[in-house]
Every structure is written in C-alpha cells, then in structure tokens.
Coordinates of C-alpha atoms in Angstrom, one line a residue:
X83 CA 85.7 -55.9 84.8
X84 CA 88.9 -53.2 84.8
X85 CA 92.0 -54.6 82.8
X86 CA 94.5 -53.4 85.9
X87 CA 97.2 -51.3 84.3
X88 CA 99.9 -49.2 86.0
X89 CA 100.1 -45.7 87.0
X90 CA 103.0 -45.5 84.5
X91 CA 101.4 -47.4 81.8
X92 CA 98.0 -45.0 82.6
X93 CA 100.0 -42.2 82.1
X94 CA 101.5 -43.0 79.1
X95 CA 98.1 -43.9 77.3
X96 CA 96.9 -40.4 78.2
X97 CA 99.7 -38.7 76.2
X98 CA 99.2 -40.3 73.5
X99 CA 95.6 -39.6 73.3
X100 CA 96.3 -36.1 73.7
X101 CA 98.6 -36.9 70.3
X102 CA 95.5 -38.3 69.0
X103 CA 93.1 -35.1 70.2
X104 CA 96.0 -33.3 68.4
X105 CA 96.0 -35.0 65.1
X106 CA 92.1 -34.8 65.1
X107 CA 92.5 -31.3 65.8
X108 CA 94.1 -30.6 62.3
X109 CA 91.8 -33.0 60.4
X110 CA 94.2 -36.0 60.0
X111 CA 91.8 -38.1 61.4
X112 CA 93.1 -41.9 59.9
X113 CA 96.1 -41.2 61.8
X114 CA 94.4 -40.0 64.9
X115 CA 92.3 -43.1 65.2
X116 CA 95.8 -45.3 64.8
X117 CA 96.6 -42.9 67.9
X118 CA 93.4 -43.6 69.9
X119 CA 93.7 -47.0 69.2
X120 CA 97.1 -47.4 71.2
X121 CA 95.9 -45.3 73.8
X122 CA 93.3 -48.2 74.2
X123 CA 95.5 -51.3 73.7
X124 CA 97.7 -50.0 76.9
X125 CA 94.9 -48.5 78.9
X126 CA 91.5 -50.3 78.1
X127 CA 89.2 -48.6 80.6
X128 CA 88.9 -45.2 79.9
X129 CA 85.4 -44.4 78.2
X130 CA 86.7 -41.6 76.1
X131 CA 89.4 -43.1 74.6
X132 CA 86.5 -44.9 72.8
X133 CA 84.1 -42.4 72.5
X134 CA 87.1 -39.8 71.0
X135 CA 88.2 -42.6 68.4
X136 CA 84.1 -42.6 67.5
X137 CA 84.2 -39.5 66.7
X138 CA 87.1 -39.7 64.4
X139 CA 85.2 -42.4 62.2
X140 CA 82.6 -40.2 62.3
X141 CA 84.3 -37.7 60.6
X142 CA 85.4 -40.6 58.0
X143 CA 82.0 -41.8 57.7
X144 CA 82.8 -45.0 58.9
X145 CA 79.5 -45.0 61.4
X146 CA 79.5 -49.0 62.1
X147 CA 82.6 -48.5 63.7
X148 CA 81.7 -45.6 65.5
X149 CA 78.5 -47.4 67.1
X150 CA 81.3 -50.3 68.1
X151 CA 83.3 -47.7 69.8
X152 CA 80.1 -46.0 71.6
X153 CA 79.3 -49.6 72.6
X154 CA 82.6 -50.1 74.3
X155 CA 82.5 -46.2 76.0
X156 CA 79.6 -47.3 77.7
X157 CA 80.3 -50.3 78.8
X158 CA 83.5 -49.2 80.4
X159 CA 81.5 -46.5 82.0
X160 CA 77.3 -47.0 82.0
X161 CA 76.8 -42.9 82.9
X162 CA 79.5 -41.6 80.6
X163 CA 77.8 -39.6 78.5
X164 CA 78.9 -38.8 75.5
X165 CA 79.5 -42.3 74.5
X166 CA 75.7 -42.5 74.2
X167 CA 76.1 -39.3 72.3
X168 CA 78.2 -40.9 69.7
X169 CA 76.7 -44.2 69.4
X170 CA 73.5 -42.3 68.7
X171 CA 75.0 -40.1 66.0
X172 CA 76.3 -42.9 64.4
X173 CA 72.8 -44.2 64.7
X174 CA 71.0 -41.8 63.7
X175 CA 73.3 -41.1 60.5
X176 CA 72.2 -45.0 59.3
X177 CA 68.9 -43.6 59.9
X178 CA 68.3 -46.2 63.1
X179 CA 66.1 -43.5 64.3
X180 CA 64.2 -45.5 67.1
X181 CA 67.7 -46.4 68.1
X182 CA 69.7 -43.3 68.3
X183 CA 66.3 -41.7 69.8
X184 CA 67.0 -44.3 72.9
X185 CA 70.7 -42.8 73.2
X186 CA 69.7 -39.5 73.1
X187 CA 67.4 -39.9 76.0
X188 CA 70.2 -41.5 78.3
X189 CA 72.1 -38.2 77.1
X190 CA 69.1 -36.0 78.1
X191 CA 68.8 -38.4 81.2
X192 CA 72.6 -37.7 82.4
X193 CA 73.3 -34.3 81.3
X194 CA 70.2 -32.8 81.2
X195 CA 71.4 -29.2 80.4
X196 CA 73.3 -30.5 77.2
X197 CA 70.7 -28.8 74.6
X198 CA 72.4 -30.0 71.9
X199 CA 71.2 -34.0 73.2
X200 CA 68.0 -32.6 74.0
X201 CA 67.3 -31.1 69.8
X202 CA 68.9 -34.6 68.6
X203 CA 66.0 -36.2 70.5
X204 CA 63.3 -34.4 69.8
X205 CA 64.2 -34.4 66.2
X206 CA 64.9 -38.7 66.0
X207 CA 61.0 -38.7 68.2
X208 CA 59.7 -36.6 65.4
X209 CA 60.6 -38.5 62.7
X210 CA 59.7 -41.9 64.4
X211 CA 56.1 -40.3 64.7
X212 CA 56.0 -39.2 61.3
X213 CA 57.4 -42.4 59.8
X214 CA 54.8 -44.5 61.6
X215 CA 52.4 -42.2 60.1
X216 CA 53.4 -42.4 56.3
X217 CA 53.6 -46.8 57.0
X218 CA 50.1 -46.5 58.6
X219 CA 48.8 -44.3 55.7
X220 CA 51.0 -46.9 53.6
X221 CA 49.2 -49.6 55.0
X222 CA 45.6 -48.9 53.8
X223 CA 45.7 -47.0 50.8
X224 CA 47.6 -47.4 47.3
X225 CA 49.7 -44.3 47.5
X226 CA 50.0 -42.5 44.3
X227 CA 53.4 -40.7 42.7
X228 CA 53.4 -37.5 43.3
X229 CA 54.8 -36.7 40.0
X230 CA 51.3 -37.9 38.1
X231 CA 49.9 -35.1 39.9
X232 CA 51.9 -32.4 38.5
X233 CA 50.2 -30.0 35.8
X234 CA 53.1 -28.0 35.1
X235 CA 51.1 -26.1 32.1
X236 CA 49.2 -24.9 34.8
X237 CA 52.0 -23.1 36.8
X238 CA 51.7 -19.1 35.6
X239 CA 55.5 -17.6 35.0
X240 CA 55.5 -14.3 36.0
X241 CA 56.0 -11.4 33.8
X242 CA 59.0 -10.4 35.9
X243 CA 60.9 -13.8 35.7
X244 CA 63.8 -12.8 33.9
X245 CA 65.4 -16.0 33.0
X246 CA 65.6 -18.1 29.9
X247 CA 62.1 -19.6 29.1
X248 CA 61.2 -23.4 28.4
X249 CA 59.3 -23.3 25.3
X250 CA 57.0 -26.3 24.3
X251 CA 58.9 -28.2 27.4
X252 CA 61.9 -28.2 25.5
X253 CA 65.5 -27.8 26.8
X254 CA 67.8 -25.9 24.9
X255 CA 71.6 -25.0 25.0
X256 CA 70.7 -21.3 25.5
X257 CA 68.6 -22.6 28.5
X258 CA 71.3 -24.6 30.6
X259 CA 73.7 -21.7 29.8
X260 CA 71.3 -19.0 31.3
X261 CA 70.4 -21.5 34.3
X262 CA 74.1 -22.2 35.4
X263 CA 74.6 -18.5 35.0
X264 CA 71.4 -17.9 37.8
X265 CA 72.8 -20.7 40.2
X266 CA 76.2 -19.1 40.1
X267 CA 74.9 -15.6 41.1
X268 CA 72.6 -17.9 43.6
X269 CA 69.3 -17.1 41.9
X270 CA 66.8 -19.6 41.0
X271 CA 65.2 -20.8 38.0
X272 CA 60.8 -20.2 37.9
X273 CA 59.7 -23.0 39.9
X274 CA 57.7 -24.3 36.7
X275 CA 60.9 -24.9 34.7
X276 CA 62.3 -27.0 37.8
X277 CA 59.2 -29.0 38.0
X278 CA 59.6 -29.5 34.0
X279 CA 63.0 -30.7 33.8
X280 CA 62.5 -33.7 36.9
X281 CA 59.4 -35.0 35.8
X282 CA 61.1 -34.9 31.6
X283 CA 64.2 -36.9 33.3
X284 CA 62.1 -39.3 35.5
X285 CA 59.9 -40.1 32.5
X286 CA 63.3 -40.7 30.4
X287 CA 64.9 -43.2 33.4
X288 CA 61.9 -44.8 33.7
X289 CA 62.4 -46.4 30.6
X290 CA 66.2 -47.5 31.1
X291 CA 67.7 -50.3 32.5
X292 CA 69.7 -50.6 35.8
X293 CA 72.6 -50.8 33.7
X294 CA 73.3 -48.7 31.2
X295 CA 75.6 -49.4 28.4
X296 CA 77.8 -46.1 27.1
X297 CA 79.9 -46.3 23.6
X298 CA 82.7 -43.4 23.1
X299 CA 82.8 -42.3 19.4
X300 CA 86.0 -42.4 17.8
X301 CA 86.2 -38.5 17.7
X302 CA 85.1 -38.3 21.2
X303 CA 85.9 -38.8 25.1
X304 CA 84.1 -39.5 28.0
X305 CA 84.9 -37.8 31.2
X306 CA 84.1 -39.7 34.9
X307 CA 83.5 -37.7 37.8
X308 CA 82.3 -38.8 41.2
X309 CA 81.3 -37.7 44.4
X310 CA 80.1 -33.9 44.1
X311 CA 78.0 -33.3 46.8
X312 CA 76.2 -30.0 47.0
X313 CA 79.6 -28.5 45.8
X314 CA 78.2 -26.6 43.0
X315 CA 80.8 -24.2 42.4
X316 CA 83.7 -26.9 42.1
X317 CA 81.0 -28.8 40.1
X318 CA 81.0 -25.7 37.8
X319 CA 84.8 -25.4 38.0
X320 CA 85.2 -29.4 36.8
X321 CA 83.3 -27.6 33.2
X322 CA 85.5 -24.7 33.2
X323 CA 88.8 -27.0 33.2
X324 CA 87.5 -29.7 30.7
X325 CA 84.6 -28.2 28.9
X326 CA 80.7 -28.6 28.9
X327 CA 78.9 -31.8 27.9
X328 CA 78.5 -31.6 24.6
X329 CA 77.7 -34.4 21.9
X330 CA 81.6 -35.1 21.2
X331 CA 82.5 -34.8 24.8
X332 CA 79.8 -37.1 27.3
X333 CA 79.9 -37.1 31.0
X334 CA 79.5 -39.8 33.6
X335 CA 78.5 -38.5 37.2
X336 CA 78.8 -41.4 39.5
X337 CA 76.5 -40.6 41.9
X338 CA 76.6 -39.0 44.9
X339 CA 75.1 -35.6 43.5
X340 CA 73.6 -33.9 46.7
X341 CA 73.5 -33.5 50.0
X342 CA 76.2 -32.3 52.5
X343 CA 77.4 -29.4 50.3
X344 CA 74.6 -26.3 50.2
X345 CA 74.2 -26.4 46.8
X346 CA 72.5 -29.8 45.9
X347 CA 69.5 -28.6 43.9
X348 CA 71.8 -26.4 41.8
X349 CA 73.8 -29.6 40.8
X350 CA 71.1 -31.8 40.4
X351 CA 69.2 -29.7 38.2
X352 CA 72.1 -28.8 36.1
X353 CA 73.1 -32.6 35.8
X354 CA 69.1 -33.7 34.7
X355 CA 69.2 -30.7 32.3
X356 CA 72.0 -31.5 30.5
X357 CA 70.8 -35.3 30.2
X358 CA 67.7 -34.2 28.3
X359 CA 69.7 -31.7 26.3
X360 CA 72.1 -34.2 25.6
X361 CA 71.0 -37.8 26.4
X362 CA 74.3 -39.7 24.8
X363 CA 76.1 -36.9 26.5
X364 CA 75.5 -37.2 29.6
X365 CA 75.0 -40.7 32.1
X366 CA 73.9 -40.4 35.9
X367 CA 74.9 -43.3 38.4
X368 CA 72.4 -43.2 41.5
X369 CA 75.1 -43.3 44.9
X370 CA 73.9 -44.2 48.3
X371 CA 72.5 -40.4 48.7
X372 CA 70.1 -40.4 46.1
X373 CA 68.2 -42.1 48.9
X374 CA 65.5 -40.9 51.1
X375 CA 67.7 -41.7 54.3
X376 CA 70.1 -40.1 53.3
X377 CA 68.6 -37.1 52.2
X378 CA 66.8 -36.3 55.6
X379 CA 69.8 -36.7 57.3
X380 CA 72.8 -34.8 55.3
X381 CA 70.4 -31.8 53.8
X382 CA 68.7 -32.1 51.0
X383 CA 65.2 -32.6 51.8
X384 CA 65.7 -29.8 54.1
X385 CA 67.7 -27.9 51.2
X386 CA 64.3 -28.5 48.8
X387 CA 61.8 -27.5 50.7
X388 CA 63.2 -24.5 51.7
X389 CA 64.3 -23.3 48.2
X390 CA 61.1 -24.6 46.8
X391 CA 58.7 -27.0 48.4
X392 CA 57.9 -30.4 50.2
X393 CA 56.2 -31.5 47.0
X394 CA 59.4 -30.8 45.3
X395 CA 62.1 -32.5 47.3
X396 CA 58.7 -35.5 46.8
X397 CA 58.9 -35.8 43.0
X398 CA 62.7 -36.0 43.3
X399 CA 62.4 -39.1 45.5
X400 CA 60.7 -40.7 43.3
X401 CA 63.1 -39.8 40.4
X402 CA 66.0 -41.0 42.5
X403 CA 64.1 -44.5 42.1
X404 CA 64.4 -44.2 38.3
X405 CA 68.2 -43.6 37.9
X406 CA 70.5 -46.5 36.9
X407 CA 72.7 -48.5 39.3
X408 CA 75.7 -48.9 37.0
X409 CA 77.2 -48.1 33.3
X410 CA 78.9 -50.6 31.3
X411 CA 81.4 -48.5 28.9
X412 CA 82.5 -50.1 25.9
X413 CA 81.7 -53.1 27.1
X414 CA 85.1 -53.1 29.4
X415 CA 84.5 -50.5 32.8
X416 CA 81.6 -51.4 34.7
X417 CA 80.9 -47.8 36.5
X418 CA 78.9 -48.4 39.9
X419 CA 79.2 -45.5 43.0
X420 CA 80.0 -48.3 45.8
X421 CA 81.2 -51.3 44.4
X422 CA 80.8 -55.0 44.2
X423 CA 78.6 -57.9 45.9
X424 CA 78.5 -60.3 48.9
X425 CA 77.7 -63.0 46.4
X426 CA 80.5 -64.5 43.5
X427 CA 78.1 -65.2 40.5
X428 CA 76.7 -61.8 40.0
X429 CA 76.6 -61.3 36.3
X430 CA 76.2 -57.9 34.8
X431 CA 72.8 -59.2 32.9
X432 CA 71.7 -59.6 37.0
X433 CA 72.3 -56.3 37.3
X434 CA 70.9 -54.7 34.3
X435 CA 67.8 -56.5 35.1
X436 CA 67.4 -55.5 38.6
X437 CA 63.9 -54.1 39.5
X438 CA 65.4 -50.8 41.1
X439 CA 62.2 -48.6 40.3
X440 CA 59.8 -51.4 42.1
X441 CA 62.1 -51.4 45.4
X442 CA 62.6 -47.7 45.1
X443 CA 64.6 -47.6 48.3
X444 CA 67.5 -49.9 48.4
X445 CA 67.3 -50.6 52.3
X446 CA 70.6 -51.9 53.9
X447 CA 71.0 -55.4 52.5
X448 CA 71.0 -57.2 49.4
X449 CA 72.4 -56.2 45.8
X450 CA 71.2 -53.3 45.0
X451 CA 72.0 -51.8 48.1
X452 CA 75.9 -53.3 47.8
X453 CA 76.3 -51.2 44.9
X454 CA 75.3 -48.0 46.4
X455 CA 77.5 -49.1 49.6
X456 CA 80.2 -51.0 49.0
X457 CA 84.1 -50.5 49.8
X458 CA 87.5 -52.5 48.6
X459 CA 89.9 -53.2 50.8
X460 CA 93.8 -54.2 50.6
X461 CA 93.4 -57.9 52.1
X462 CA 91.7 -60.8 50.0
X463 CA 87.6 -61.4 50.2
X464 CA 85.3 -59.9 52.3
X465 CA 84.8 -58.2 55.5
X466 CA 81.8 -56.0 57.0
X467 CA 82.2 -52.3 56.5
X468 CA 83.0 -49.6 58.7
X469 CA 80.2 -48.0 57.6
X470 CA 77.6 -49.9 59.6
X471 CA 75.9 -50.9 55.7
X472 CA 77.3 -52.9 52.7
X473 CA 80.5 -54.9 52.7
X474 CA 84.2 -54.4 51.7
X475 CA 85.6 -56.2 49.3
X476 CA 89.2 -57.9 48.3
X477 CA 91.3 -58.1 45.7
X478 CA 90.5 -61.4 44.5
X479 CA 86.7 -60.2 44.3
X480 CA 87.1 -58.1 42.0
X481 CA 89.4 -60.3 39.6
X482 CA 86.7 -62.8 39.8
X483 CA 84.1 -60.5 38.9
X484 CA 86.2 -58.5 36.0
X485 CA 87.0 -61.9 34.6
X486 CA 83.7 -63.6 34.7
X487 CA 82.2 -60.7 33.0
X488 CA 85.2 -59.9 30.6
X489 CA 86.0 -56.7 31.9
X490 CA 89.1 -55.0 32.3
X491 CA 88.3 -52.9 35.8
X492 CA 85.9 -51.0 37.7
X493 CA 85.3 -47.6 38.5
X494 CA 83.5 -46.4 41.6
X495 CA 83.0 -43.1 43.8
X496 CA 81.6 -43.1 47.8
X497 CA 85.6 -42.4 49.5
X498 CA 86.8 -39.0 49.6
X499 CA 90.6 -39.5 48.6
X500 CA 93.2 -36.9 49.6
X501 CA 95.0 -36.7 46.1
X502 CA 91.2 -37.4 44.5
X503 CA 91.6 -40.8 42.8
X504 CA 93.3 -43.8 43.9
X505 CA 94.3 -47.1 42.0
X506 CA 94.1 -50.8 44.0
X507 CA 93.4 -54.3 43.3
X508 CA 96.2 -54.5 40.5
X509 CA 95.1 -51.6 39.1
X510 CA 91.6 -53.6 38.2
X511 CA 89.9 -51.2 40.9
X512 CA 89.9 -47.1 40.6
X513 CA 88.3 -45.0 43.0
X514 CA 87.3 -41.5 41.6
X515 CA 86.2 -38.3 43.8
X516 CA 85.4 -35.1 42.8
X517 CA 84.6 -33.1 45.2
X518 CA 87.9 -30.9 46.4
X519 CA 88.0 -29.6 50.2
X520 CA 85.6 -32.2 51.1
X521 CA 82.8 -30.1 52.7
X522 CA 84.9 -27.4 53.3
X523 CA 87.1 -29.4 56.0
X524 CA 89.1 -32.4 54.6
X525 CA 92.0 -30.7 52.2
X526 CA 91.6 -33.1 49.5
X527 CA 92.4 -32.4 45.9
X528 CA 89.5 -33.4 43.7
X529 CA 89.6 -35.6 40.3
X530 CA 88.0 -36.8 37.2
X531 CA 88.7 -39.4 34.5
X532 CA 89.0 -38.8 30.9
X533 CA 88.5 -41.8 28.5
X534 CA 89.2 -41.5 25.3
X535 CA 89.6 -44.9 22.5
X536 CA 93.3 -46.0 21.4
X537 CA 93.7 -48.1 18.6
X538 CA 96.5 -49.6 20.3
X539 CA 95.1 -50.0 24.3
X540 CA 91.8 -49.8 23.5
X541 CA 90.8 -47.3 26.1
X542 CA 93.6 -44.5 27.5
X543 CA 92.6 -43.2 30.7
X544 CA 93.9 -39.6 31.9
X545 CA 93.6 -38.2 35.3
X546 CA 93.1 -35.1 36.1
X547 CA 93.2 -33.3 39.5
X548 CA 92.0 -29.8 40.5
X549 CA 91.5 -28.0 44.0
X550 CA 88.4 -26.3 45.5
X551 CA 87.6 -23.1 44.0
X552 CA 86.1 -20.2 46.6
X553 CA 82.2 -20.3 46.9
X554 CA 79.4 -18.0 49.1
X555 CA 79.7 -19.2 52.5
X556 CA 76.0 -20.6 53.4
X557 CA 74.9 -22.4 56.3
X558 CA 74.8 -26.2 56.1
X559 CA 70.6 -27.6 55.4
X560 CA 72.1 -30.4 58.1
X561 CA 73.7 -28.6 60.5
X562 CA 71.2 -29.0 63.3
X563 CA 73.6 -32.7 63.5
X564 CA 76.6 -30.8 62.8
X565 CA 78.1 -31.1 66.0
X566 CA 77.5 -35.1 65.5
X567 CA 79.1 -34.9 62.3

C-alpha cells in the first residue's frame, strides 16, 4: 500500500532526485545515492527513485544492494520496467544466471522492443544451457585438467615470429623485456610461449601453500600493489615510477589482475613471467576475479579466446585455482585481496592450510570465499555486504584477529579509492588500489606500497600515488552488459 505524501512533499522529492540524476551524471555516485535516498525517505512510492539509486550501486559494485533496490522498484510498481532491469544486472553480475534470466524476460515481457533486455536474456539462457551441460558431463565422467593435455614442444614457432624465443622452457630477463615491449605496441607473444609460461607458473603454485610467507632482505624492499584490472599500461607505468621486479626489489600483486580493463592477458602474463624469472621477487594474491564467475561476466574469458583460444582462457582457470589466498610478510602484514572472516578463531595456520586447489572455485560462502570478498566498515563487528557476497567487517574484528595472530595490520585490495589507498580501523586496516581512472570513468588516483625494514620500526611503509597514463582506446570484452554496468 501507497505511503500518502503531499503534492508539496512529492514535489520536493522530485528535485532532489534530479540533484541525484545530476551527481550521477558527473560520476560522484556515493553522494548521488545519499541524494536518491532522501528522495525516497519523503516520497516512498515512486519506482525509479529505487531503480535510479540501483543503478548508482551498480556503478560502485555494491550489487546486493542494487537487487534490494530492484526489489523495492518493483514492488512499488509490478510493470515498471527497468526495475526488473536492474535487479537482473545485479543478478546477473553475482552470476545468479537462472535468476537475472527470470528478470530479463519480465523486461522482454513489458517492453518488448527494448533490444538491449532481449541480448541480456538470451545471453543468461545460454549460459544456463551450457552450465547444465558441463554439470551433466560433470556428473558422469572424471573430468581431466586441461593443462595435462598440453604438448607445448609440439607447437611449431614460425620462422616469421619475431619476438624473443623461450629456449629449453626457460624464462629469461631478455625475454620479459622483449614481451612487455610487444604488449605495449599491442602485439602478441607466439601462442607456444603463452602456453609455456601458465602451465611453468601453475606447476610452481601447485606446490605452495594458501599462505605464503614473504621475508624483505635488509638491502631490499617490497612494493604492494592491488587492484590492476586489465589496465596494462598504468600496470606498466607502476614499473616505470618504481622500477622492475628485480631480486633486491620484490612485488606483491594483490589480486585482482584481469578483467574489466582490455588488457588482462597482457598483465597476467607479464605478472606469471616475472614470478618464474624471479620467484622471491615477485608474490601473486588470487582476488575475487581470478574466478570463473567473474571472468564470464567482466571480460576475460571473452578477452582469451579471442586473442588466443577457449583452451587457453581453460588452462588459466585452472591456474587461478593454484594461486595463494594470502601473504604473511615478515611475519607482521597478512596481505589478503578482500579481507577477514565471519568466524573469530581463524588462525593464519587455518588459512595456510586451506585446500584452495581441491575447491577450485570459492563459491559465495565460507572462508575462502571471505577473503576474496570481504569489506571493513567504520562501525564495530559485522554486517552483510553491499556486494550481495562476503561480509564487512568492524573495527574490533580486525584487532582481534591482528592480536590473536601477532600481527601489526592488514593489507587488502577489492575498493577502488579516490586518492588510491586509504587507512581505517586505527590504522590496523590499509586498503591499497592501483588501478588509476578506474576503468576509464571513476577519476581516482592510483597507489602502491613500498616496505622497506627499519631497525627502529621494524617495517617503514611509504605511499606512493600516480594517475592514469593514456592507453589505445579498445572496446570493452564485457560490453555486451555495459549498459548494466
């Protein structure tokens, strides 16, 4: 039933949700939902008040919260379309196929000249059919790794490749200097050498734990980047302004590697080269898309198989599974893309001991998928995420869980934040993001974290922040959903 408000009251809701349309307008879309959200609180029944303010936590990410608000649209208004619409993005971007397939069809149903419902639907059926398929297939065979079936001595390089060769399956400096060189005149390396360097990097995570334990020489430092995203040529530009990995200078990528941005394999390739050229030198965390969701959704299954193949974007899948969940450096920074846990007694042995490469996927519950997924807030304990998966988490959770495990603080990635870091929880909680201009759109400065020892502190932490650099303008691998997202 209709809250009755006022022709007055009505009125004034409506002006400031066009203040709201305005602040989403120039990408300030926090304050926009604050907007939308008084809009509501004086004039409840108005459908795209609700479906607008979904939108905004779209643009944020926050997709839990944009389902709430598509809930709301359409029960203030059953045949109001596009809060279907945005309840099924937010759907489909958890990958609740099935789901966001029953949205789109009300969409289809109610507008049905809106072609942009109408290749959201038939996309979400598609993948329903072929996911049924591969569980059916699942179901009655043992399936084997695609990356045992690999013969990479058998892949002929052509006499015209004129790239830097892998000799003997050994990666050398000259190598990952020639490679980054191709990517940045957007060539690619022989598909022989790509094949090499995953299934070398899956073979060497295959045999680490989930967490990973990273010393910093006396003479040396350890720089901390997260989110990159597909942004290759900031990802470059983070080398240019701090210097290459190196065995005096290690890096820690905390996860988070590809998708979105259209450069994903160029970054992920880069980042697995230069671990087996220098394995002290450089530490990969696996983030939330270095899943197989994920990865239909935002681009870089898409990105794979049309650079190089289906059997390709396979064997990285299954070397996704292989890389850790967290670092542990010097015994003091645990290092995890999300953050912490729903439970209190999680001890960093749990961790390390957690059978990621059985599970492969980490699903949307439970600990492994908590550290891919989770989020701090201001307030004290816990509170279910915006994002529709994982938890945030308080304060006082992470003091409990830096004391119990005598740590000083965490680090963690998975927010884009505007000035590229930002330091909570008493200083006990640092989130890092390196990706600048957040897919082109969000203005943010980028940052990274360089560690080095002191005698005195122990551990001196330096940030640095850069802005986007210009890159080829390319057409997104997701943009089929890009008027979702």
């Amino acid at each position: 039933m209709a809250t009755p408000v006022s022709d007055d009251v009505a009125t004034k809701a409506n002006a400031i949700k066009e203040e709201a349309n305005v602040l989403f307008a120039n990408k300030k879309y926090e304050e926009a939902i604050g907007k939308y959200t008084e809009a509501i609180e004086l004039n409840p029944n108005v459908a795209a008040y609700y479906a607008n303010r979904a939108f905004a936590h779209t643009k944020l990410e926050a997709y839990g919260a944009a389902i709430l608000d598509g809930d709301k649209a359409v029960e203030v208004d059953p045949k109001y379309a596009k809060g279907y619409y945005r309840r099924g993005v937010g759907k489909y971007a958890l990958a609740r196929y099935k789901e966001a397939a029953k949205d789109f069809r009300v969409v289809v149903k109610i507008a049905p000249n809106d072609k942009d419902a109408k290749l959201k639907l038939d996309h979400c059926e598609k993948t329903v059919t072929r996911m049924a398929f591969e569980k059916a297939i699942a179901s009655n065979e043992v399936i084997k790794k695609v990356s045992d079936s690999i013969d990479t001595q058998s892949i002929i390089v052509e006499d015209s490749y004129d790239g830097v060769r892998i000799d003997d399956g050994k990666i050398t400096k000259e190598f990952v200097d020639d490679m980054i060189e191709r990517f940045v005149g957007q060539k690619k390396i022989h598909r022989r050498y790509a094949y090499e360097i995953i299934l070398q990097v899956r073979k060497y995570f295959l045999e680490q734990p989930s967490l990973v334990d990273v010393e910093i020489a006396d003479d040396s430092k350890l720089t901390i980047c997260g989110d990159v995203h597909g942004q290759f040529y900031d990802f470059v530009n983070i080398f240019k302004l701090n210097g290459r990995p190196s065995e005096k200078h290690t890096y820690l990528f905390n996860g988070d590697f590809v998708d979105r941005g259209t450069f994903s394999l160029e970054i992920i390739l880069t980042l697995f080269a230069y671990k087996l050229l220098y394995p002290t030198g450089m530490y990969l965390t696996r983030g939330n898309h270095e899943t197989d969701d994920m990865n239909k959704v935002y681009g870089f299954e898409d990105e794979v198989k049309a650079k190089f193949s289906e059997t390709m974007f396979k064997i990285f899948s299954e070397t996704f599974a292989t890389l850790p969940l967290a670092h542990l450096v010097q015994k003091k920074i645990f290092v995890v893309h999300g953050g912490l846990s729903s439970r209190d007694d999680v001890t960093l042995e749990e961790i390390r001991n957690i059978d990621r490469i059985g599970k492969g996927q980490p699903g949307q519950g439970g600990l492994m998928s908590e550290l891919l997924w989770a989020d701090p807030q201001p307030q004290p304990g816990r509170s279910p995420s915006v994002r529709g998966v994982g938890q945030r988490f308080g304060p006082d959770v992470t003091e409990n869980f830096c004391k119990m495990n005598d740590l000083d603080m965490i680090i963690r990635s998975h927010e884009v934040k505007q000035e590229g870091y930002h330091v909570e929880h008493n200083g006990r909680c640092v989130t890092i993001f390196s990706a600048p201009n957040y897919c082109d759109t969000v203005g943010n400065k980028g940052a990274y974290i360089n560690v080095t020892p002191d005698k005195q502190t122990k551990l001196k932490l330096d940030y640095v922040q850069f802005d986007a650099v210009e890159h080829p303008k390319t057409q997104s691998y997701s943009n089929r959903f890009q008027g979702g997202f």
